[in-house]
Amino acid sequence: MKKCVAYLGVVGAMVSAGVNAQEQASKFYVGAGYGVVSVPEVEGVKFSDANNGFIQLGYKFSENFSVEGQYSKSTKDASANAVIEDIDVSEIFWADLEAFDPAWGNGAAQQVFPYAVIDLVTKVEANIETSAIYGVYRSSGDLYFKVKAGYLREESTVTLSPASFDFYAPVGENVTPNEPLTFTAKKGDEFYDVYVQEGSVKESESESGFSGGLGVGYKFNNRIFSELEYVMLNDDLDLYSLSINYVF
């Protein structure tokens, strides 16, 4: 009986040692996170920040050094309202007047209204997608700091959607009363499609180059750790994020 108990103790110790060795030998980790992408002002147009979710896969060469791949995509686009001023719609306006009343023909519309312009309000949305690979250094300890640097490809898909416009048409000098014709129309209004016939326009552009970041992390146990990071995606975009990671 004592031999049996002793034997069970040996087996238990062997199993425990095997489990510990397996945990220590684990090299791969996977993570998911969420963050804010700070988008700069572009030609006077101020954007709201984008929200990006991301996944990452890493491999540890040692306690301190690893390689990490990451993919992110906007779950909430960066957005802004841009105003395109003084778009000439004179020809459209004169033709519309003549279609409404033939008396405006033979140049009468042009004499009364020398020109017509609109200020077009356009909604701009930017979806940001990134894929990157980094070399990573983490300091030792449960609470640690992190430094990473690598190569990143960023693709931005920008959608332009006209939303409304302000119309302005001054009257000629000899016309009374000498007051301009003005009105505002938004998408869905009666006059909107007369002057804004284009739909949404979508364009994509990509950029590749150096990316780097700093962060702090905390190891809850041998398997789970969390990290708070700042990453320079490229010269224009910065990511502030929080992630949770699991070691295989």
JSON list of C-alpha atoms in Angstrom, two decimals:
[
{"chain": "A", "resi": 1, "resn": "MET", "atom": "CA", "xyz": [0.00, 0.00, 0.00]},
{"chain": "A", "resi": 2, "resn": "LYS", "atom": "CA", "xyz": [2.81, 2.39, 0.89]},
{"chain": "A", "resi": 3, "resn": "LYS", "atom": "CA", "xyz": [4.54, 1.52, -2.37]},
{"chain": "A", "resi": 4, "resn": "CYS", "atom": "CA", "xyz": [1.30, 2.27, -4.27]},
{"chain": "A", "resi": 5, "resn": "VAL", "atom": "CA", "xyz": [0.91, 5.65, -2.58]},
{"chain": "A", "resi": 6, "resn": "ALA", "atom": "CA", "xyz": [4.56, 6.42, -3.25]},
{"chain": "A", "resi": 7, "resn": "TYR", "atom": "CA", "xyz": [4.09, 5.44, -6.88]},
{"chain": "A", "resi": 8, "resn": "LEU", "atom": "CA", "xyz": [1.04, 7.74, -7.22]},
{"chain": "A", "resi": 9, "resn": "GLY", "atom": "CA", "xyz": [3.08, 10.56, -5.73]},
{"chain": "A", "resi": 10, "resn": "VAL", "atom": "CA", "xyz": [5.80, 10.05, -8.31]},
{"chain": "A", "resi": 11, "resn": "VAL", "atom": "CA", "xyz": [3.26, 10.00, -11.16]},
{"chain": "A", "resi": 12, "resn": "GLY", "atom": "CA", "xyz": [1.63, 13.16, -9.83]},
{"chain": "A", "resi": 13, "resn": "ALA", "atom": "CA", "xyz": [4.95, 14.93, -9.66]},
{"chain": "A", "resi": 14, "resn": "MET", "atom": "CA", "xyz": [5.74, 13.84, -13.23]},
{"chain": "A", "resi": 15, "resn": "VAL", "atom": "CA", "xyz": [2.38, 15.12, -14.52]},
{"chain": "A", "resi": 16, "resn": "SER", "atom": "CA", "xyz": [2.78, 18.42, -12.65]},
{"chain": "A", "resi": 17, "resn": "ALA", "atom": "CA", "xyz": [6.26, 18.87, -14.04]},
{"chain": "A", "resi": 18, "resn": "GLY", "atom": "CA", "xyz": [4.95, 18.12, -17.53]},
{"chain": "A", "resi": 19, "resn": "VAL", "atom": "CA", "xyz": [2.21, 20.72, -17.22]},
{"chain": "A", "resi": 20, "resn": "ASN", "atom": "CA", "xyz": [4.64, 23.35, -15.93]},
{"chain": "A", "resi": 21, "resn": "ALA", "atom": "CA", "xyz": [7.06, 22.57, -18.73]},
{"chain": "A", "resi": 22, "resn": "GLN", "atom": "CA", "xyz": [4.25, 22.86, -21.25]},
{"chain": "A", "resi": 23, "resn": "GLU", "atom": "CA", "xyz": [3.25, 26.28, -19.88]},
{"chain": "A", "resi": 24, "resn": "GLN", "atom": "CA", "xyz": [6.81, 27.51, -19.87]},
{"chain": "A", "resi": 25, "resn": "ALA", "atom": "CA", "xyz": [7.43, 26.20, -23.38]},
{"chain": "A", "resi": 26, "resn": "SER", "atom": "CA", "xyz": [4.37, 27.96, -24.81]},
{"chain": "A", "resi": 27, "resn": "LYS", "atom": "CA", "xyz": [5.52, 30.51, -27.40]},
{"chain": "A", "resi": 28, "resn": "PHE", "atom": "CA", "xyz": [2.45, 31.64, -29.31]},
{"chain": "A", "resi": 29, "resn": "TYR", "atom": "CA", "xyz": [-0.15, 34.16, -28.18]},
{"chain": "A", "resi": 30, "resn": "VAL", "atom": "CA", "xyz": [-3.27, 35.67, -29.72]},
{"chain": "A", "resi": 31, "resn": "GLY", "atom": "CA", "xyz": [-5.00, 38.90, -28.81]},
{"chain": "A", "resi": 32, "resn": "ALA", "atom": "CA", "xyz": [-7.85, 41.25, -29.60]},
{"chain": "A", "resi": 33, "resn": "GLY", "atom": "CA", "xyz": [-8.23, 44.92, -28.89]},
{"chain": "A", "resi": 34, "resn": "TYR", "atom": "CA", "xyz": [-10.00, 48.16, -29.56]},
{"chain": "A", "resi": 35, "resn": "GLY", "atom": "CA", "xyz": [-8.74, 51.68, -29.97]},
{"chain": "A", "resi": 36, "resn": "VAL", "atom": "CA", "xyz": [-9.09, 55.21, -31.26]},
{"chain": "A", "resi": 37, "resn": "VAL", "atom": "CA", "xyz": [-7.34, 56.34, -34.45]},
{"chain": "A", "resi": 38, "resn": "SER", "atom": "CA", "xyz": [-6.56, 60.05, -34.31]},
{"chain": "A", "resi": 39, "resn": "VAL", "atom": "CA", "xyz": [-7.08, 61.63, -37.76]},
{"chain": "A", "resi": 40, "resn": "PRO", "atom": "CA", "xyz": [-5.49, 65.03, -38.49]},
{"chain": "A", "resi": 41, "resn": "GLU", "atom": "CA", "xyz": [-7.17, 68.06, -39.99]},
{"chain": "A", "resi": 42, "resn": "VAL", "atom": "CA", "xyz": [-6.93, 67.99, -43.79]},
{"chain": "A", "resi": 43, "resn": "GLU", "atom": "CA", "xyz": [-7.07, 71.28, -45.73]},
{"chain": "A", "resi": 44, "resn": "GLY", "atom": "CA", "xyz": [-9.18, 72.92, -43.05]},
{"chain": "A", "resi": 45, "resn": "VAL", "atom": "CA", "xyz": [-11.51, 69.91, -42.68]},
{"chain": "A", "resi": 46, "resn": "LYS", "atom": "CA", "xyz": [-11.55, 68.60, -39.09]},
{"chain": "A", "resi": 47, "resn": "PHE", "atom": "CA", "xyz": [-12.35, 64.89, -38.71]},
{"chain": "A", "resi": 48, "resn": "SER", "atom": "CA", "xyz": [-13.77, 62.99, -35.78]},
{"chain": "A", "resi": 49, "resn": "ASP", "atom": "CA", "xyz": [-11.61, 60.07, -34.66]},
{"chain": "A", "resi": 50, "resn": "ALA", "atom": "CA", "xyz": [-12.10, 56.60, -36.08]},
{"chain": "A", "resi": 51, "resn": "ASN", "atom": "CA", "xyz": [-12.64, 53.56, -33.83]},
{"chain": "A", "resi": 52, "resn": "ASN", "atom": "CA", "xyz": [-10.67, 50.47, -34.85]},
{"chain": "A", "resi": 53, "resn": "GLY", "atom": "CA", "xyz": [-10.92, 46.89, -33.67]},
{"chain": "A", "resi": 54, "resn": "PHE", "atom": "CA", "xyz": [-7.92, 44.63, -34.16]},
{"chain": "A", "resi": 55, "resn": "ILE", "atom": "CA", "xyz": [-6.58, 41.10, -33.79]},
{"chain": "A", "resi": 56, "resn": "GLN", "atom": "CA", "xyz": [-2.96, 40.08, -33.35]},
{"chain": "A", "resi": 57, "resn": "LEU", "atom": "CA", "xyz": [-0.82, 36.96, -33.29]},
{"chain": "A", "resi": 58, "resn": "GLY", "atom": "CA", "xyz": [2.59, 36.79, -31.67]},
{"chain": "A", "resi": 59, "resn": "TYR", "atom": "CA", "xyz": [5.50, 34.42, -31.14]},
{"chain": "A", "resi": 60, "resn": "LYS", "atom": "CA", "xyz": [7.86, 34.71, -28.17]},
{"chain": "A", "resi": 61, "resn": "PHE", "atom": "CA", "xyz": [11.54, 34.03, -28.79]},
{"chain": "A", "resi": 62, "resn": "SER", "atom": "CA", "xyz": [12.23, 34.61, -25.11]},
{"chain": "A", "resi": 63, "resn": "GLU", "atom": "CA", "xyz": [10.65, 36.28, -22.09]},
{"chain": "A", "resi": 64, "resn": "ASN", "atom": "CA", "xyz": [11.56, 39.70, -23.47]},
{"chain": "A", "resi": 65, "resn": "PHE", "atom": "CA", "xyz": [11.61, 39.43, -27.27]},
{"chain": "A", "resi": 66, "resn": "SER", "atom": "CA", "xyz": [8.88, 38.49, -29.71]},
{"chain": "A", "resi": 67, "resn": "VAL", "atom": "CA", "xyz": [7.49, 39.08, -33.18]},
{"chain": "A", "resi": 68, "resn": "GLU", "atom": "CA", "xyz": [3.89, 40.24, -33.58]},
{"chain": "A", "resi": 69, "resn": "GLY", "atom": "CA", "xyz": [1.50, 40.56, -36.52]},
{"chain": "A", "resi": 70, "resn": "GLN", "atom": "CA", "xyz": [-1.58, 42.77, -36.31]},
{"chain": "A", "resi": 71, "resn": "TYR", "atom": "CA", "xyz": [-4.64, 43.54, -38.45]},
{"chain": "A", "resi": 72, "resn": "SER", "atom": "CA", "xyz": [-7.11, 46.35, -37.73]},
{"chain": "A", "resi": 73, "resn": "LYS", "atom": "CA", "xyz": [-10.18, 47.85, -39.38]},
{"chain": "A", "resi": 74, "resn": "SER", "atom": "CA", "xyz": [-12.52, 50.71, -38.53]},
{"chain": "A", "resi": 75, "resn": "THR", "atom": "CA", "xyz": [-15.75, 49.76, -36.79]},
{"chain": "A", "resi": 76, "resn": "LYS", "atom": "CA", "xyz": [-16.65, 53.47, -36.75]},
{"chain": "A", "resi": 77, "resn": "ASP", "atom": "CA", "xyz": [-15.37, 55.67, -39.58]},
{"chain": "A", "resi": 78, "resn": "ALA", "atom": "CA", "xyz": [-13.68, 59.00, -39.10]},
{"chain": "A", "resi": 79, "resn": "SER", "atom": "CA", "xyz": [-16.09, 61.64, -40.40]},
{"chain": "A", "resi": 80, "resn": "ALA", "atom": "CA", "xyz": [-16.32, 65.34, -41.24]},
{"chain": "A", "resi": 81, "resn": "ASN", "atom": "CA", "xyz": [-18.48, 67.85, -43.08]},
{"chain": "A", "resi": 82, "resn": "ALA", "atom": "CA", "xyz": [-16.70, 69.64, -45.92]},
{"chain": "A", "resi": 83, "resn": "VAL", "atom": "CA", "xyz": [-18.10, 72.67, -47.74]},
{"chain": "A", "resi": 84, "resn": "ILE", "atom": "CA", "xyz": [-17.31, 73.14, -51.43]},
{"chain": "A", "resi": 85, "resn": "GLU", "atom": "CA", "xyz": [-18.00, 76.79, -52.12]},
{"chain": "A", "resi": 86, "resn": "ASP", "atom": "CA", "xyz": [-19.11, 78.72, -55.22]},
{"chain": "A", "resi": 87, "resn": "ILE", "atom": "CA", "xyz": [-19.99, 75.86, -57.56]},
{"chain": "A", "resi": 88, "resn": "ASP", "atom": "CA", "xyz": [-21.30, 77.49, -60.73]},
{"chain": "A", "resi": 89, "resn": "VAL", "atom": "CA", "xyz": [-24.82, 76.24, -61.53]},
{"chain": "A", "resi": 90, "resn": "SER", "atom": "CA", "xyz": [-25.84, 79.15, -63.78]},
{"chain": "A", "resi": 91, "resn": "GLU", "atom": "CA", "xyz": [-26.61, 77.03, -66.86]},
{"chain": "A", "resi": 92, "resn": "ILE", "atom": "CA", "xyz": [-28.74, 74.63, -64.84]},
{"chain": "A", "resi": 93, "resn": "PHE", "atom": "CA", "xyz": [-30.59, 77.49, -63.14]},
{"chain": "A", "resi": 94, "resn": "TRP", "atom": "CA", "xyz": [-31.36, 79.34, -66.39]},
{"chain": "A", "resi": 95, "resn": "ALA", "atom": "CA", "xyz": [-32.56, 76.14, -68.07]},
{"chain": "A", "resi": 96, "resn": "ASP", "atom": "CA", "xyz": [-34.75, 75.34, -65.05]},
{"chain": "A", "resi": 97, "resn": "LEU", "atom": "CA", "xyz": [-36.35, 78.79, -65.14]},
{"chain": "A", "resi": 98, "resn": "GLU", "atom": "CA", "xyz": [-37.10, 78.45, -68.86]},
{"chain": "A", "resi": 99, "resn": "ALA", "atom": "CA", "xyz": [-38.57, 74.98, -68.37]},
{"chain": "A", "resi": 100, "resn": "PHE", "atom": "CA", "xyz": [-40.80, 76.37, -65.64]},
{"chain": "A", "resi": 101, "resn": "ASP", "atom": "CA", "xyz": [-41.93, 79.38, -67.70]},
{"chain": "A", "resi": 102, "resn": "PRO", "atom": "CA", "xyz": [-41.01, 79.92, -71.40]},
{"chain": "A", "resi": 103, "resn": "ALA", "atom": "CA", "xyz": [-41.09, 83.70, -70.78]},
{"chain": "A", "resi": 104, "resn": "TRP", "atom": "CA", "xyz": [-37.65, 83.29, -69.19]},
{"chain": "A", "resi": 105, "resn": "GLY", "atom": "CA", "xyz": [-36.23, 82.27, -72.58]},
{"chain": "A", "resi": 106, "resn": "ASN", "atom": "CA", "xyz": [-34.26, 84.31, -75.12]},
{"chain": "A", "resi": 107, "resn": "GLY", "atom": "CA", "xyz": [-31.75, 85.45, -72.54]},
{"chain": "A", "resi": 108, "resn": "ALA", "atom": "CA", "xyz": [-34.26, 86.94, -70.08]},
{"chain": "A", "resi": 109, "resn": "ALA", "atom": "CA", "xyz": [-33.12, 84.62, -67.28]},
{"chain": "A", "resi": 110, "resn": "GLN", "atom": "CA", "xyz": [-29.49, 85.65, -67.77]},
{"chain": "A", "resi": 111, "resn": "GLN", "atom": "CA", "xyz": [-30.38, 89.35, -67.73]},
{"chain": "A", "resi": 112, "resn": "VAL", "atom": "CA", "xyz": [-32.32, 89.05, -64.48]},
{"chain": "A", "resi": 113, "resn": "PHE", "atom": "CA", "xyz": [-29.92, 86.57, -62.83]},
{"chain": "A", "resi": 114, "resn": "PRO", "atom": "CA", "xyz": [-26.36, 87.06, -64.19]},
{"chain": "A", "resi": 115, "resn": "TYR", "atom": "CA", "xyz": [-25.10, 83.93, -62.41]},
{"chain": "A", "resi": 116, "resn": "ALA", "atom": "CA", "xyz": [-25.98, 81.33, -59.78]},
{"chain": "A", "resi": 117, "resn": "VAL", "atom": "CA", "xyz": [-23.77, 79.36, -57.39]},
{"chain": "A", "resi": 118, "resn": "ILE", "atom": "CA", "xyz": [-24.19, 76.81, -54.62]},
{"chain": "A", "resi": 119, "resn": "ASP", "atom": "CA", "xyz": [-22.14, 76.01, -51.53]},
{"chain": "A", "resi": 120, "resn": "LEU", "atom": "CA", "xyz": [-22.29, 72.22, -51.31]},
{"chain": "A", "resi": 121, "resn": "VAL", "atom": "CA", "xyz": [-22.08, 70.50, -47.91]},
{"chain": "A", "resi": 122, "resn": "THR", "atom": "CA", "xyz": [-20.55, 67.05, -48.28]},
{"chain": "A", "resi": 123, "resn": "LYS", "atom": "CA", "xyz": [-20.20, 64.35, -45.63]},
{"chain": "A", "resi": 124, "resn": "VAL", "atom": "CA", "xyz": [-16.74, 62.77, -45.71]},
{"chain": "A", "resi": 125, "resn": "GLU", "atom": "CA", "xyz": [-16.20, 59.34, -44.12]},
{"chain": "A", "resi": 126, "resn": "ALA", "atom": "CA", "xyz": [-12.86, 57.53, -43.89]},
{"chain": "A", "resi": 127, "resn": "ASN", "atom": "CA", "xyz": [-12.54, 53.82, -43.14]},
{"chain": "A", "resi": 128, "resn": "ILE", "atom": "CA", "xyz": [-9.02, 52.89, -42.04]},
{"chain": "A", "resi": 129, "resn": "GLU", "atom": "CA", "xyz": [-7.58, 49.40, -42.46]},
{"chain": "A", "resi": 130, "resn": "THR", "atom": "CA", "xyz": [-4.07, 48.38, -41.39]},
{"chain": "A", "resi": 131, "resn": "SER", "atom": "CA", "xyz": [-1.85, 45.29, -41.41]},
{"chain": "A", "resi": 132, "resn": "ALA", "atom": "CA", "xyz": [1.55, 45.29, -39.75]},
{"chain": "A", "resi": 133, "resn": "ILE", "atom": "CA", "xyz": [4.40, 43.18, -38.42]},
{"chain": "A", "resi": 134, "resn": "TYR", "atom": "CA", "xyz": [6.51, 44.27, -35.45]},
{"chain": "A", "resi": 135, "resn": "GLY", "atom": "CA", "xyz": [9.56, 43.28, -33.49]},
{"chain": "A", "resi": 136, "resn": "VAL", "atom": "CA", "xyz": [8.63, 43.64, -29.81]},
{"chain": "A", "resi": 137, "resn": "TYR", "atom": "CA", "xyz": [10.55, 44.06, -26.57]},
{"chain": "A", "resi": 138, "resn": "ARG", "atom": "CA", "xyz": [8.82, 43.60, -23.20]},
{"chain": "A", "resi": 139, "resn": "SER", "atom": "CA", "xyz": [10.55, 44.17, -19.89]},
{"chain": "A", "resi": 140, "resn": "SER", "atom": "CA", "xyz": [10.45, 41.47, -17.20]},
{"chain": "A", "resi": 141, "resn": "GLY", "atom": "CA", "xyz": [7.88, 41.30, -14.41]},
{"chain": "A", "resi": 142, "resn": "ASP", "atom": "CA", "xyz": [4.11, 41.19, -14.08]},
{"chain": "A", "resi": 143, "resn": "LEU", "atom": "CA", "xyz": [3.89, 44.94, -14.68]},
{"chain": "A", "resi": 144, "resn": "TYR", "atom": "CA", "xyz": [6.08, 45.82, -17.64]},
{"chain": "A", "resi": 145, "resn": "PHE", "atom": "CA", "xyz": [6.69, 48.27, -20.44]},
{"chain": "A", "resi": 146, "resn": "LYS", "atom": "CA", "xyz": [6.64, 47.48, -24.15]},
{"chain": "A", "resi": 147, "resn": "VAL", "atom": "CA", "xyz": [8.44, 48.89, -27.18]},
{"chain": "A", "resi": 148, "resn": "LYS", "atom": "CA", "xyz": [7.78, 47.80, -30.74]},
{"chain": "A", "resi": 149, "resn": "ALA", "atom": "CA", "xyz": [8.83, 48.80, -34.26]},
{"chain": "A", "resi": 150, "resn": "GLY", "atom": "CA", "xyz": [8.09, 47.40, -37.68]},
{"chain": "A", "resi": 151, "resn": "TYR", "atom": "CA", "xyz": [6.46, 47.74, -41.07]},
{"chain": "A", "resi": 152, "resn": "LEU", "atom": "CA", "xyz": [2.81, 48.71, -41.65]},
{"chain": "A", "resi": 153, "resn": "ARG", "atom": "CA", "xyz": [0.50, 49.01, -44.63]},
{"chain": "A", "resi": 154, "resn": "GLU", "atom": "CA", "xyz": [-2.46, 51.38, -44.22]},
{"chain": "A", "resi": 155, "resn": "GLU", "atom": "CA", "xyz": [-5.40, 51.71, -46.61]},
{"chain": "A", "resi": 156, "resn": "SER", "atom": "CA", "xyz": [-7.98, 54.46, -46.26]},
{"chain": "A", "resi": 157, "resn": "THR", "atom": "CA", "xyz": [-11.29, 54.30, -48.11]},
{"chain": "A", "resi": 158, "resn": "VAL", "atom": "CA", "xyz": [-12.88, 57.74, -48.31]},
{"chain": "A", "resi": 159, "resn": "THR", "atom": "CA", "xyz": [-16.57, 58.16, -49.17]},
{"chain": "A", "resi": 160, "resn": "LEU", "atom": "CA", "xyz": [-17.94, 61.56, -50.22]},
{"chain": "A", "resi": 161, "resn": "SER", "atom": "CA", "xyz": [-21.71, 61.95, -49.89]},
{"chain": "A", "resi": 162, "resn": "PRO", "atom": "CA", "xyz": [-23.34, 65.31, -50.79]},
{"chain": "A", "resi": 163, "resn": "ALA", "atom": "CA", "xyz": [-25.86, 66.21, -48.10]},
{"chain": "A", "resi": 164, "resn": "SER", "atom": "CA", "xyz": [-27.21, 69.75, -48.69]},
{"chain": "A", "resi": 165, "resn": "PHE", "atom": "CA", "xyz": [-26.48, 73.06, -50.38]},
{"chain": "A", "resi": 166, "resn": "ASP", "atom": "CA", "xyz": [-27.04, 76.81, -50.05]},
{"chain": "A", "resi": 167, "resn": "PHE", "atom": "CA", "xyz": [-28.16, 78.49, -53.29]},
{"chain": "A", "resi": 168, "resn": "TYR", "atom": "CA", "xyz": [-27.30, 82.09, -54.22]},
{"chain": "A", "resi": 169, "resn": "ALA", "atom": "CA", "xyz": [-28.27, 84.02, -57.38]},
{"chain": "A", "resi": 170, "resn": "PRO", "atom": "CA", "xyz": [-27.91, 87.84, -57.43]},
{"chain": "A", "resi": 171, "resn": "VAL", "atom": "CA", "xyz": [-30.16, 89.95, -59.66]},
{"chain": "A", "resi": 172, "resn": "GLY", "atom": "CA", "xyz": [-28.97, 92.42, -62.29]},
{"chain": "A", "resi": 173, "resn": "GLU", "atom": "CA", "xyz": [-28.21, 96.02, -61.41]},
{"chain": "A", "resi": 174, "resn": "ASN", "atom": "CA", "xyz": [-31.32, 97.39, -63.17]},
{"chain": "A", "resi": 175, "resn": "VAL", "atom": "CA", "xyz": [-33.70, 94.85, -61.70]},
{"chain": "A", "resi": 176, "resn": "THR", "atom": "CA", "xyz": [-36.07, 95.79, -58.90]},
{"chain": "A", "resi": 177, "resn": "PRO", "atom": "CA", "xyz": [-36.43, 94.74, -56.20]},
{"chain": "A", "resi": 178, "resn": "ASN", "atom": "CA", "xyz": [-32.66, 94.29, -56.08]},
{"chain": "A", "resi": 179, "resn": "GLU", "atom": "CA", "xyz": [-32.59, 91.30, -53.76]},
{"chain": "A", "resi": 180, "resn": "PRO", "atom": "CA", "xyz": [-30.76, 88.01, -54.47]},
{"chain": "A", "resi": 181, "resn": "LEU", "atom": "CA", "xyz": [-32.54, 84.69, -54.67]},
{"chain": "A", "resi": 182, "resn": "THR", "atom": "CA", "xyz": [-31.39, 82.39, -51.89]},
{"chain": "A", "resi": 183, "resn": "PHE", "atom": "CA", "xyz": [-32.58, 79.08, -50.49]},
{"chain": "A", "resi": 184, "resn": "THR", "atom": "CA", "xyz": [-31.27, 75.93, -48.81]},
{"chain": "A", "resi": 185, "resn": "ALA", "atom": "CA", "xyz": [-32.03, 72.40, -49.93]},
{"chain": "A", "resi": 186, "resn": "LYS", "atom": "CA", "xyz": [-31.07, 69.06, -48.43]},
{"chain": "A", "resi": 187, "resn": "LYS", "atom": "CA", "xyz": [-31.02, 65.56, -49.87]},
{"chain": "A", "resi": 188, "resn": "GLY", "atom": "CA", "xyz": [-34.60, 64.47, -50.56]},
{"chain": "A", "resi": 189, "resn": "ASP", "atom": "CA", "xyz": [-35.96, 68.00, -51.11]},
{"chain": "A", "resi": 190, "resn": "GLU", "atom": "CA", "xyz": [-37.71, 68.96, -54.37]},
{"chain": "A", "resi": 191, "resn": "PHE", "atom": "CA", "xyz": [-34.86, 71.08, -55.79]},
{"chain": "A", "resi": 192, "resn": "TYR", "atom": "CA", "xyz": [-31.96, 68.98, -54.53]},
{"chain": "A", "resi": 193, "resn": "ASP", "atom": "CA", "xyz": [-31.66, 66.63, -57.52]},
{"chain": "A", "resi": 194, "resn": "VAL", "atom": "CA", "xyz": [-31.82, 69.54, -59.98]},
{"chain": "A", "resi": 195, "resn": "TYR", "atom": "CA", "xyz": [-28.44, 70.83, -58.83]},
{"chain": "A", "resi": 196, "resn": "VAL", "atom": "CA", "xyz": [-26.83, 67.76, -57.24]},
{"chain": "A", "resi": 197, "resn": "GLN", "atom": "CA", "xyz": [-27.13, 64.78, -59.54]},
{"chain": "A", "resi": 198, "resn": "GLU", "atom": "CA", "xyz": [-24.05, 62.81, -58.49]},
{"chain": "A", "resi": 199, "resn": "GLY", "atom": "CA", "xyz": [-24.30, 60.11, -55.87]},
{"chain": "A", "resi": 200, "resn": "SER", "atom": "CA", "xyz": [-21.65, 59.06, -53.39]},
{"chain": "A", "resi": 201, "resn": "VAL", "atom": "CA", "xyz": [-18.06, 58.93, -54.56]},
{"chain": "A", "resi": 202, "resn": "LYS", "atom": "CA", "xyz": [-15.66, 56.38, -53.05]},
{"chain": "A", "resi": 203, "resn": "GLU", "atom": "CA", "xyz": [-11.89, 56.44, -53.36]},
{"chain": "A", "resi": 204, "resn": "SER", "atom": "CA", "xyz": [-9.13, 54.38, -51.76]},
{"chain": "A", "resi": 205, "resn": "GLU", "atom": "CA", "xyz": [-5.48, 55.10, -51.20]},
{"chain": "A", "resi": 206, "resn": "SER", "atom": "CA", "xyz": [-2.74, 53.13, -49.46]},
{"chain": "A", "resi": 207, "resn": "GLU", "atom": "CA", "xyz": [0.52, 53.95, -47.74]},
{"chain": "A", "resi": 208, "resn": "SER", "atom": "CA", "xyz": [3.29, 51.70, -46.41]},
{"chain": "A", "resi": 209, "resn": "GLY", "atom": "CA", "xyz": [6.26, 52.34, -44.18]},
{"chain": "A", "resi": 210, "resn": "PHE", "atom": "CA", "xyz": [7.66, 52.43, -40.67]},
{"chain": "A", "resi": 211, "resn": "SER", "atom": "CA", "xyz": [5.41, 52.09, -37.63]},
{"chain": "A", "resi": 212, "resn": "GLY", "atom": "CA", "xyz": [6.33, 52.05, -33.96]},
{"chain": "A", "resi": 213, "resn": "GLY", "atom": "CA", "xyz": [4.80, 52.21, -30.53]},
{"chain": "A", "resi": 214, "resn": "LEU", "atom": "CA", "xyz": [5.11, 52.27, -26.75]},
{"chain": "A", "resi": 215, "resn": "GLY", "atom": "CA", "xyz": [2.94, 50.68, -24.11]},
{"chain": "A", "resi": 216, "resn": "VAL", "atom": "CA", "xyz": [2.53, 49.19, -20.68]},
{"chain": "A", "resi": 217, "resn": "GLY", "atom": "CA", "xyz": [1.20, 45.76, -19.83]},
{"chain": "A", "resi": 218, "resn": "TYR", "atom": "CA", "xyz": [0.16, 43.54, -16.95]},
{"chain": "A", "resi": 219, "resn": "LYS", "atom": "CA", "xyz": [0.36, 39.73, -16.68]},
{"chain": "A", "resi": 220, "resn": "PHE", "atom": "CA", "xyz": [-2.63, 38.35, -14.80]},
{"chain": "A", "resi": 221, "resn": "ASN", "atom": "CA", "xyz": [-1.11, 34.85, -14.92]},
{"chain": "A", "resi": 222, "resn": "ASN", "atom": "CA", "xyz": [1.01, 32.69, -17.22]},
{"chain": "A", "resi": 223, "resn": "ARG", "atom": "CA", "xyz": [-1.68, 32.72, -19.88]},
{"chain": "A", "resi": 224, "resn": "ILE", "atom": "CA", "xyz": [-3.43, 36.08, -19.87]},
{"chain": "A", "resi": 225, "resn": "PHE", "atom": "CA", "xyz": [-2.01, 39.58, -20.17]},
{"chain": "A", "resi": 226, "resn": "SER", "atom": "CA", "xyz": [-3.39, 42.99, -21.11]},
{"chain": "A", "resi": 227, "resn": "GLU", "atom": "CA", "xyz": [-1.68, 45.97, -22.77]},
{"chain": "A", "resi": 228, "resn": "LEU", "atom": "CA", "xyz": [-2.33, 49.70, -23.15]},
{"chain": "A", "resi": 229, "resn": "GLU", "atom": "CA", "xyz": [-0.51, 51.17, -26.16]},
{"chain": "A", "resi": 230, "resn": "TYR", "atom": "CA", "xyz": [0.25, 54.19, -28.29]},
{"chain": "A", "resi": 231, "resn": "VAL", "atom": "CA", "xyz": [1.22, 53.37, -31.89]},
{"chain": "A", "resi": 232, "resn": "MET", "atom": "CA", "xyz": [2.29, 55.70, -34.67]},
{"chain": "A", "resi": 233, "resn": "LEU", "atom": "CA", "xyz": [0.62, 54.06, -37.67]},
{"chain": "A", "resi": 234, "resn": "ASN", "atom": "CA", "xyz": [2.22, 56.47, -40.16]},
{"chain": "A", "resi": 235, "resn": "ASP", "atom": "CA", "xyz": [3.08, 60.17, -40.44]},
{"chain": "A", "resi": 236, "resn": "ASP", "atom": "CA", "xyz": [-0.61, 61.16, -40.19]},
{"chain": "A", "resi": 237, "resn": "LEU", "atom": "CA", "xyz": [-2.38, 58.56, -38.03]},
{"chain": "A", "resi": 238, "resn": "ASP", "atom": "CA", "xyz": [-1.96, 57.53, -34.38]},
{"chain": "A", "resi": 239, "resn": "LEU", "atom": "CA", "xyz": [-3.65, 54.64, -32.57]},
{"chain": "A", "resi": 240, "resn": "TYR", "atom": "CA", "xyz": [-4.43, 54.54, -28.83]},
{"chain": "A", "resi": 241, "resn": "SER", "atom": "CA", "xyz": [-5.59, 51.09, -27.81]},
{"chain": "A", "resi": 242, "resn": "LEU", "atom": "CA", "xyz": [-6.27, 48.48, -25.14]},
{"chain": "A", "resi": 243, "resn": "SER", "atom": "CA", "xyz": [-5.90, 44.74, -25.78]},
{"chain": "A", "resi": 244, "resn": "ILE", "atom": "CA", "xyz": [-6.31, 41.42, -24.02]},
{"chain": "A", "resi": 245, "resn": "ASN", "atom": "CA", "xyz": [-4.05, 38.52, -25.00]},
{"chain": "A", "resi": 246, "resn": "TYR", "atom": "CA", "xyz": [-3.92, 34.78, -24.40]},
{"chain": "A", "resi": 247, "resn": "VAL", "atom": "CA", "xyz": [-0.85, 32.55, -24.51]},
{"chain": "A", "resi": 248, "resn": "PHE", "atom": "CA", "xyz": [-1.42, 29.15, -26.13]}
]
